[in-house]
PDB file of C-alpha atoms and ligand atoms in Angstrom:
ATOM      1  CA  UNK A   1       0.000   0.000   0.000  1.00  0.00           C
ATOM      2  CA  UNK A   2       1.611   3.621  -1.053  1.00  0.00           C
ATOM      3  CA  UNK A   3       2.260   5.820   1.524  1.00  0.00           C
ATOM      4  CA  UNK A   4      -0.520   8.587   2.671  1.00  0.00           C
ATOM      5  CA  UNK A   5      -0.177  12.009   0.667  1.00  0.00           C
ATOM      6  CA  UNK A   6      -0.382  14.932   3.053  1.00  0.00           C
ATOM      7  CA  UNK A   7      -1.657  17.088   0.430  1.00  0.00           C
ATOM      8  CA  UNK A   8      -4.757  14.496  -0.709  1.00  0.00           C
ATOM      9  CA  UNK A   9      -6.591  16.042   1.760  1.00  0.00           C
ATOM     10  CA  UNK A  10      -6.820  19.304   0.258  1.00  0.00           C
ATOM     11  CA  UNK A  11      -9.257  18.028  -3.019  1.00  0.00           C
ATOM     12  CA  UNK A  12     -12.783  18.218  -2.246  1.00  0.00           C
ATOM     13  CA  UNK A  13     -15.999  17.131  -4.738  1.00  0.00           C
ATOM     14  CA  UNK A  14     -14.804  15.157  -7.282  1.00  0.00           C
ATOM     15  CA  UNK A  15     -17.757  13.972  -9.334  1.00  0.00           C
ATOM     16  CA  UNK A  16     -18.643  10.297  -9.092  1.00  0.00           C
ATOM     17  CA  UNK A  17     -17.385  10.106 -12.590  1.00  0.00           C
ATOM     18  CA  UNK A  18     -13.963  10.524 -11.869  1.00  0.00           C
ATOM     19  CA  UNK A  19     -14.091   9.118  -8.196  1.00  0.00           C
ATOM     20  CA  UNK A  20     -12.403   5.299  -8.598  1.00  0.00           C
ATOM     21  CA  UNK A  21      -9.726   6.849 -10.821  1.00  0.00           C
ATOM     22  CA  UNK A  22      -8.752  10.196  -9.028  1.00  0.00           C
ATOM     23  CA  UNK A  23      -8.700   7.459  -5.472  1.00  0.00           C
ATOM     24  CA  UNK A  24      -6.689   4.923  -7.757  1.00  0.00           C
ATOM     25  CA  UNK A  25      -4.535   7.798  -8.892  1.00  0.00           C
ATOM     26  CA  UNK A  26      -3.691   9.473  -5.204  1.00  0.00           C
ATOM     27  CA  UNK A  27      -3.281   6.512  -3.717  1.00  0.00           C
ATOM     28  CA  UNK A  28       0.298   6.156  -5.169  1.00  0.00           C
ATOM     29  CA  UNK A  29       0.902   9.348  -5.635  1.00  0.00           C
ATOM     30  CA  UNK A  30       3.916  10.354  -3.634  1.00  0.00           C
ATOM     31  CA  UNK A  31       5.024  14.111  -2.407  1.00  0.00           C
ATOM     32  CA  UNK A  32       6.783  15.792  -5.571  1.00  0.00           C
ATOM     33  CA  UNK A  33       8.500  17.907  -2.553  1.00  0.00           C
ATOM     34  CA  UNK A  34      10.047  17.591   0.602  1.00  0.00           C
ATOM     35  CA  UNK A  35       6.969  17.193   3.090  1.00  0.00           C
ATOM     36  CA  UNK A  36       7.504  20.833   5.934  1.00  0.00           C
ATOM     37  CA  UNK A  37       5.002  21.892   7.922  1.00  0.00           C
ATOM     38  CA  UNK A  38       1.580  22.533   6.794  1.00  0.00           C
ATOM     39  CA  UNK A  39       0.824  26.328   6.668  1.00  0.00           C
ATOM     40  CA  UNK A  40      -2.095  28.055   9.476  1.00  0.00           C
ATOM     41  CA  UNK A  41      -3.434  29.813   6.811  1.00  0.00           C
ATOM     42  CA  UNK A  42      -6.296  27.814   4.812  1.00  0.00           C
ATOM     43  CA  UNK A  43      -7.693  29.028   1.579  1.00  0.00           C
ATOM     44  CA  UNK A  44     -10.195  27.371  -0.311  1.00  0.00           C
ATOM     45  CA  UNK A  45     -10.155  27.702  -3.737  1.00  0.00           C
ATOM     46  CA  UNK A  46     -13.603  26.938  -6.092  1.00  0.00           C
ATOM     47  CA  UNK A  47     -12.598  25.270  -9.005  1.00  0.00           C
ATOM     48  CA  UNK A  48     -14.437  25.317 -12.149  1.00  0.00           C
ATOM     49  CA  UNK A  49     -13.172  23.457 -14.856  1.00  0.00           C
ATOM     50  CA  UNK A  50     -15.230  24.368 -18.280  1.00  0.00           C
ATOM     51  CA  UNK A  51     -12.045  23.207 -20.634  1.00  0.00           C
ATOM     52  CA  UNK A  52     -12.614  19.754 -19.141  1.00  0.00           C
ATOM     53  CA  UNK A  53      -9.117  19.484 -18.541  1.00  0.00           C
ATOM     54  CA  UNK A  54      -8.377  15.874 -17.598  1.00  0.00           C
ATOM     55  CA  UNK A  55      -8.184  14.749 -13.854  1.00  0.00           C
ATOM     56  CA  UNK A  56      -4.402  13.638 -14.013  1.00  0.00           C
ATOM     57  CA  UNK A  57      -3.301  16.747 -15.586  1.00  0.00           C
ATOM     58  CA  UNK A  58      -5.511  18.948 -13.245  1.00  0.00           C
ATOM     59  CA  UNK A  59      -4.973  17.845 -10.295  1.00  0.00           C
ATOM     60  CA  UNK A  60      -1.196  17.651 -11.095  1.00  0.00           C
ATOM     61  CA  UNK A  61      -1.228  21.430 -11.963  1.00  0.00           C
ATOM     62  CA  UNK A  62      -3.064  21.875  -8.994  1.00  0.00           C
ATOM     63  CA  UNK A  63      -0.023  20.211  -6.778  1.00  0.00           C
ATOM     64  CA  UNK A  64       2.479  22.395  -8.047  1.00  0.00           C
ATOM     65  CA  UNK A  65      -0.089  25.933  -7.464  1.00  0.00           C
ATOM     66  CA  UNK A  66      -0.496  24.494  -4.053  1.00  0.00           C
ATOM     67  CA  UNK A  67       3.178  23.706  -3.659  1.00  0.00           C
ATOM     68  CA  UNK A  68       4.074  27.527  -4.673  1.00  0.00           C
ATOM     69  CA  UNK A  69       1.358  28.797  -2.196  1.00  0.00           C
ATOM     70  CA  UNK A  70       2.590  26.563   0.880  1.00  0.00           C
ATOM     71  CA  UNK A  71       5.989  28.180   0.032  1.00  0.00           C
ATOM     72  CA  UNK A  72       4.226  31.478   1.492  1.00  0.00           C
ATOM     73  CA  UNK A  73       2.873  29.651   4.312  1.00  0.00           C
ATOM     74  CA  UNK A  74      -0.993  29.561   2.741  1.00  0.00           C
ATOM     75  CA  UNK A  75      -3.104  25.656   2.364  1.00  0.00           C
ATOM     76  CA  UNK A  76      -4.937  25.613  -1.259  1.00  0.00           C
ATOM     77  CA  UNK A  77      -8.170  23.462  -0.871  1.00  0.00           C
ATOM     78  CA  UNK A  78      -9.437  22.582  -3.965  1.00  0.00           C
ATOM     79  CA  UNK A  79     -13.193  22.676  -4.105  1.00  0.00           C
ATOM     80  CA  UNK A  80     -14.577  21.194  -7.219  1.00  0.00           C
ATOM     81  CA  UNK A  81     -17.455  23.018  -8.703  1.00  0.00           C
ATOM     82  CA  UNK A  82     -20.476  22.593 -11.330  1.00  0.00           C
ATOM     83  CA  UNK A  83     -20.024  23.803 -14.628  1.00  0.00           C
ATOM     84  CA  UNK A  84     -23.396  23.191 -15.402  1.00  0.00           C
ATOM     85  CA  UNK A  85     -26.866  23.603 -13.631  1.00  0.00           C
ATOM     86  CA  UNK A  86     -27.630  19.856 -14.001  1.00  0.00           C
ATOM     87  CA  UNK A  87     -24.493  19.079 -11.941  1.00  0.00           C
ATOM     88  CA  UNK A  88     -25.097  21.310  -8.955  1.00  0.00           C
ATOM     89  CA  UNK A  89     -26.068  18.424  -7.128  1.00  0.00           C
ATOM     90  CA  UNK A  90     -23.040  16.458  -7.597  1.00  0.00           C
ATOM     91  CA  UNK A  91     -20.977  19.881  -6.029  1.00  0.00           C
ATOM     92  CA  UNK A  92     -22.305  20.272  -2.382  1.00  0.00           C
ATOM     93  CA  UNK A  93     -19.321  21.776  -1.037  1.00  0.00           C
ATOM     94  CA  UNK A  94     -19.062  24.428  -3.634  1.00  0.00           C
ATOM     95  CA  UNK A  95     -22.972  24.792  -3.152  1.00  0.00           C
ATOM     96  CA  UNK A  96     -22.418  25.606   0.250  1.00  0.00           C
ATOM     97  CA  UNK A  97     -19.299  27.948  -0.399  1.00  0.00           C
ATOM     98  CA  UNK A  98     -21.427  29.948  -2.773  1.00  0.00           C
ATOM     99  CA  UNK A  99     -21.319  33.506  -1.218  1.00  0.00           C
ATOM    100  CA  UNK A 100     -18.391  32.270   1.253  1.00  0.00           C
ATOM    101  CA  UNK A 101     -16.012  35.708   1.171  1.00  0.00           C
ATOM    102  CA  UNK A 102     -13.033  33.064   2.446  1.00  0.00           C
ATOM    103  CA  UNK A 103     -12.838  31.512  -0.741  1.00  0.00           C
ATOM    104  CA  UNK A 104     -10.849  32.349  -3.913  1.00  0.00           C
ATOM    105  CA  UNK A 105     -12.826  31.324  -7.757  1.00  0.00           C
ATOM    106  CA  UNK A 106     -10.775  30.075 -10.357  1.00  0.00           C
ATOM    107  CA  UNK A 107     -12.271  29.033 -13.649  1.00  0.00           C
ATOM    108  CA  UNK A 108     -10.351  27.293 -16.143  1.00  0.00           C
ATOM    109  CA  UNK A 109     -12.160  28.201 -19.651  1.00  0.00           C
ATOM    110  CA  UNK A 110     -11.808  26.668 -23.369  1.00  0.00           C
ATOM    111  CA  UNK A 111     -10.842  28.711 -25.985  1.00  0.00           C
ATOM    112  CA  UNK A 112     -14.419  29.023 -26.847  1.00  0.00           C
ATOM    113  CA  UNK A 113     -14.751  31.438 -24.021  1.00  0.00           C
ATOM    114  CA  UNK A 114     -11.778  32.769 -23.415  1.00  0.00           C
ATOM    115  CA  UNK A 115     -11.439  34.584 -26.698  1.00  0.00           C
ATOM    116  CA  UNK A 116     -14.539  36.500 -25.209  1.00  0.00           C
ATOM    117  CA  UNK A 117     -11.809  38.501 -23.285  1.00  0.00           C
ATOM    118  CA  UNK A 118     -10.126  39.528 -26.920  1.00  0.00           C
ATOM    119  CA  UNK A 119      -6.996  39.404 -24.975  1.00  0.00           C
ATOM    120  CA  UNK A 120      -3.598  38.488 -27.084  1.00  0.00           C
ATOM    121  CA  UNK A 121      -3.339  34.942 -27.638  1.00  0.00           C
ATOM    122  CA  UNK A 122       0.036  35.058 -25.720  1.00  0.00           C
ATOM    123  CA  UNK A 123      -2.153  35.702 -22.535  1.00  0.00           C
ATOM    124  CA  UNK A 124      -2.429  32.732 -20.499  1.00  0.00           C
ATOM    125  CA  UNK A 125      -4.822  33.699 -17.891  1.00  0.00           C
ATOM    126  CA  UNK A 126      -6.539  36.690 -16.336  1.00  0.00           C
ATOM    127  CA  UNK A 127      -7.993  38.080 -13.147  1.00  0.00           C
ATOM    128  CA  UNK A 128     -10.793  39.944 -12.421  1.00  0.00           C
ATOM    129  CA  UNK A 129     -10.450  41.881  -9.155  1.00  0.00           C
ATOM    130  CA  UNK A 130     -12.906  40.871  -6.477  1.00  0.00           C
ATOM    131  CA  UNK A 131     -14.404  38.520  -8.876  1.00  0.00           C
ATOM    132  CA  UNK A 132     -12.380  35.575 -10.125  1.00  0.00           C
ATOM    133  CA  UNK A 133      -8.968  34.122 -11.878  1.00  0.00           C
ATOM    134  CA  UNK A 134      -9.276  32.646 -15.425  1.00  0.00           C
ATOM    135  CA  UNK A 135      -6.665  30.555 -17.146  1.00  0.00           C
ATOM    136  CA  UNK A 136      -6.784  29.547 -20.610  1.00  0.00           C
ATOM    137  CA  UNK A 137      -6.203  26.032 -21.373  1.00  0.00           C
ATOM    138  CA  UNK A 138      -6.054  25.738 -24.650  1.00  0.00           C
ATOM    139  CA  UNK A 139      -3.114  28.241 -25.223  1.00  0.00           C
ATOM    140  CA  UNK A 140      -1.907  26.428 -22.137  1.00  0.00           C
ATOM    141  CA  UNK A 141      -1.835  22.937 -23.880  1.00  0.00           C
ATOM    142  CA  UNK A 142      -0.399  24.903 -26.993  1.00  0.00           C
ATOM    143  CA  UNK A 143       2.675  26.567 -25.436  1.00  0.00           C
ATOM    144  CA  UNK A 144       3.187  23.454 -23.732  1.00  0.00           C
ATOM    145  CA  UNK A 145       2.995  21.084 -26.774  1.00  0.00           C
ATOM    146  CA  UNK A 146       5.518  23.791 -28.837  1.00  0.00           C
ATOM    147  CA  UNK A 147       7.508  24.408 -26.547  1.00  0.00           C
ATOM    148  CA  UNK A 148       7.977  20.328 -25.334  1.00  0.00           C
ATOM    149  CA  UNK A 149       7.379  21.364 -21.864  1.00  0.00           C
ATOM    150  CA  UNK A 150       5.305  19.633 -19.258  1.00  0.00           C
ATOM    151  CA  UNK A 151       1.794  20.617 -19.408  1.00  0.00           C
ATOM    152  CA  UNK A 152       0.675  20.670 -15.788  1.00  0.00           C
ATOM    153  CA  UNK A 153       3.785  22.220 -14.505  1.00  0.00           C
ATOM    154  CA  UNK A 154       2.380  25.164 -17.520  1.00  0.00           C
ATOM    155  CA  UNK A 155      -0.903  25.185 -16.320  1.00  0.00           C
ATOM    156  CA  UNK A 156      -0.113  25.318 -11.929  1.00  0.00           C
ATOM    157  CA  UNK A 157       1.918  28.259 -12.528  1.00  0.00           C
ATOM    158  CA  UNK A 158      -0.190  29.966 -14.502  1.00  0.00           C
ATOM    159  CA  UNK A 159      -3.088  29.115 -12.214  1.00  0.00           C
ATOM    160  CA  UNK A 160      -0.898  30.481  -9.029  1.00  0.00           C
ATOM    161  CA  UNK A 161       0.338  33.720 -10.880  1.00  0.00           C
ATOM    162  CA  UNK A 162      -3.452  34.354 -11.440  1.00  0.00           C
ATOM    163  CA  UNK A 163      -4.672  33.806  -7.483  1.00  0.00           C
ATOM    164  CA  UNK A 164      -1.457  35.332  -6.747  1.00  0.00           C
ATOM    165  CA  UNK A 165      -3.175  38.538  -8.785  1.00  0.00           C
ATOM    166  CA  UNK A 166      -6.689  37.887  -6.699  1.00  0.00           C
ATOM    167  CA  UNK A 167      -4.555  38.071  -3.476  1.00  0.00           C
ATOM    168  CA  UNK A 168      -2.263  40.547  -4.012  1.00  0.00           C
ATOM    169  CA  UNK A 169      -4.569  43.099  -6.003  1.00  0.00           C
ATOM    170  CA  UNK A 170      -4.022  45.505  -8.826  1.00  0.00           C
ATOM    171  CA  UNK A 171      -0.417  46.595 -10.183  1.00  0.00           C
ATOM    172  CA  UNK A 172       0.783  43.122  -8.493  1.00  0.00           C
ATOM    173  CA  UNK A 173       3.625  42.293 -11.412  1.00  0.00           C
ATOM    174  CA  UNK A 174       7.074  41.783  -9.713  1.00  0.00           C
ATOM    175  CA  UNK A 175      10.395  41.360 -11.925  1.00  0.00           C
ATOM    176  CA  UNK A 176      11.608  37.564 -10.425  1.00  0.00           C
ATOM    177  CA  UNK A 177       9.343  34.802  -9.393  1.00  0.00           C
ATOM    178  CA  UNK A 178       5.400  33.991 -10.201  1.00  0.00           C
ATOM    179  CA  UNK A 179       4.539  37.133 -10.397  1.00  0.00           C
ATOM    180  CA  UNK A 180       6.722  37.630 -13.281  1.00  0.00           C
ATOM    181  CA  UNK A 181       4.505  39.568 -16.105  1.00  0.00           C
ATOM    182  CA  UNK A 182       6.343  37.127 -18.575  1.00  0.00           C
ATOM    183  CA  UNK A 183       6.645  33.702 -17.823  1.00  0.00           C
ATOM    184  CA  UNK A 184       8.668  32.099 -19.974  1.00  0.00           C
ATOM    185  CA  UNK A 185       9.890  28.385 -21.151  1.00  0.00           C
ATOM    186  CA  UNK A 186      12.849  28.780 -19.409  1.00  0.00           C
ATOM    187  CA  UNK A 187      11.323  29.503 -16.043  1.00  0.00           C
ATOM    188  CA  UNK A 188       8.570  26.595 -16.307  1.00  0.00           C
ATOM    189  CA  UNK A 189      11.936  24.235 -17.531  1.00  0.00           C
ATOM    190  CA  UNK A 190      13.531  25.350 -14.384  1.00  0.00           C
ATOM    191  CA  UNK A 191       9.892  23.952 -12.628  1.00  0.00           C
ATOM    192  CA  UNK A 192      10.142  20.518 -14.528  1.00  0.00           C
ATOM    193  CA  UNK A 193      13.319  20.218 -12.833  1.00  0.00           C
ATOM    194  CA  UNK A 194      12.226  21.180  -9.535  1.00  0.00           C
ATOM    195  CA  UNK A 195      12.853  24.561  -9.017  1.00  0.00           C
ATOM    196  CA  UNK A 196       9.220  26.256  -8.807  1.00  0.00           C
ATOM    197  CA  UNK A 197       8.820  29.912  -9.656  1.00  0.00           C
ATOM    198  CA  UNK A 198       7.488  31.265  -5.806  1.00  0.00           C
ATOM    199  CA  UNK A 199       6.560  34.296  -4.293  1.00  0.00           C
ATOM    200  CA  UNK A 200       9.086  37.267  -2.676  1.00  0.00           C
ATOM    201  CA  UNK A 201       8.946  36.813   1.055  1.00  0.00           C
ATOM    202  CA  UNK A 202       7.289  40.532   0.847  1.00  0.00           C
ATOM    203  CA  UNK A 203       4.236  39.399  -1.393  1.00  0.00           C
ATOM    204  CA  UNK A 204       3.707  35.926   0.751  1.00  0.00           C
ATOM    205  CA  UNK A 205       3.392  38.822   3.832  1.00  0.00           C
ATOM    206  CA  UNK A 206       1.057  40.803   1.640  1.00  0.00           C
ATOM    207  CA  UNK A 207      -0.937  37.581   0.899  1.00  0.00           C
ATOM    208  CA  UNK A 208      -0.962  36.506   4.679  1.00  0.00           C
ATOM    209  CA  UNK A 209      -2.477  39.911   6.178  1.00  0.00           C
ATOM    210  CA  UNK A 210      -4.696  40.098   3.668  1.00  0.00           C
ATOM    211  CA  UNK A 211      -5.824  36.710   4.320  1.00  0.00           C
ATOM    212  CA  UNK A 212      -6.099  37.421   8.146  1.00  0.00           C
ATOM    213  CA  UNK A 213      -7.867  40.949   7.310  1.00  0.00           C
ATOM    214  CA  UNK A 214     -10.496  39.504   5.054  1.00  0.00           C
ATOM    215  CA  UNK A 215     -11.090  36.205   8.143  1.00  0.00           C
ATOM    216  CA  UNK A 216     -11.925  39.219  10.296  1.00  0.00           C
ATOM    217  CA  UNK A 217     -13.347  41.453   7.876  1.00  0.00           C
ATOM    218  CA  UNK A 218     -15.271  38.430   5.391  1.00  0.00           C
ATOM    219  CA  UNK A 219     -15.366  41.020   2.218  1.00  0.00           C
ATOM    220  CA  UNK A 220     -14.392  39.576  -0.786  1.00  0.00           C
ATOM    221  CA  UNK A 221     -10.709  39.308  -2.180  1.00  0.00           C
TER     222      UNK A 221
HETATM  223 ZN1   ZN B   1      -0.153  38.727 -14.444  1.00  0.00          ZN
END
């Protein structure tokens, strides 16, 4: 039997569809990192994946997001959520987070919508202050597939530069790590190989009192 993974735990709501394969898949998956303490600070993130991205690849982009946010001492939960009305049931968790000020939104969109934002198709992502992060996973699969790099090592930085923007607020662009304006190959190469892109000790501090502000305060992000 494989070995418990500490961060397991932080996926909530899969939909009985993927259920025996995402428990078949976690329980050999082993810590890509060296296990350190768990962080204080728990954010829960609503997840709502409208590219149908596939469970392996997601939830593997969603370990290395949640590895670069424990780096600044803040938990990721994962809460999956409907993308449909006829699936609301199957999302109870997200149901009941609906209107929940803790919690971050992240919605990962086809290229079907995200052309809606007629944003350059160099544009991975983008975040909507107060509202929600989007990535883009087509031109995430695309960069990946041209470029030979690994897809969800692409797509879990992208994903944490664009909470990183919900956190952190307007004008939040920094010149080294995730919060890098450009991202290029060479930094998500540098990720394959274990070396994540992470946050400046002075934006995890940002992130933290903002996250202890809005506990007290519960307005959104
Ligand atoms: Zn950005």
């Amino acid at each position: 039997m494989c070995p418990a993974n500490a961060r397991s735990k932080s996926r909530i709501s899969r939909p009985p569809s993927f259920a025996l394969s995402f428990f078949l898949a976690l329980a050999c998956l082993r810590p890509l990192w060296p296990e350190t303490a768990e962080p204080q600070l728990k954010l829960p993130v609503r997840t709502y994946n409208y590219a149908d991205v596939p469970s392996h690849i997601l939830l593997n982009a969603e370990q290395h997001a949640a590895e670069i946010f424990r780096r600044a001492d803040i938990d990721l939960a994962w809460i999956d959520c409907p993308v449909s009305r006829s699936e609301i049931e199957k999302f109870p968790v997200c149901t009941q987070l609906t209107g929940d000020a803790r919690a971050l939104t992240l919605k990962i969109l086809p290229e079907s919508m995200a052309a809606g934002y007629a944003l350059p198709i160099t544009n991975l992502g983008v975040t909507i202050q107060h509202h929600a992060s989007f990535v883009f996973y087509q031109r995430v699969q695309l960069l990946s597939n041209d470029k030979g790099l690994s897809e969800p090592v692409v797509l879990g930085h992208i994903i944490a530069h664009e909470l990183g923007h919900l956190l952190l607020g307007e004008g939040s662009h920094s010149l080294k790590g995730i919060m890098m304006e450009d991202l290029r190959s060479r930094y998500f190469r540098q990720a394959e190989r274990g070396t994540l892109l992470t946050f400046s000790t002075e934006q995890a501090q940002r992130m933290q009192a903002r996250l202890q502000e809005q506990m007290v305060a519960k307005k959104p992000y």
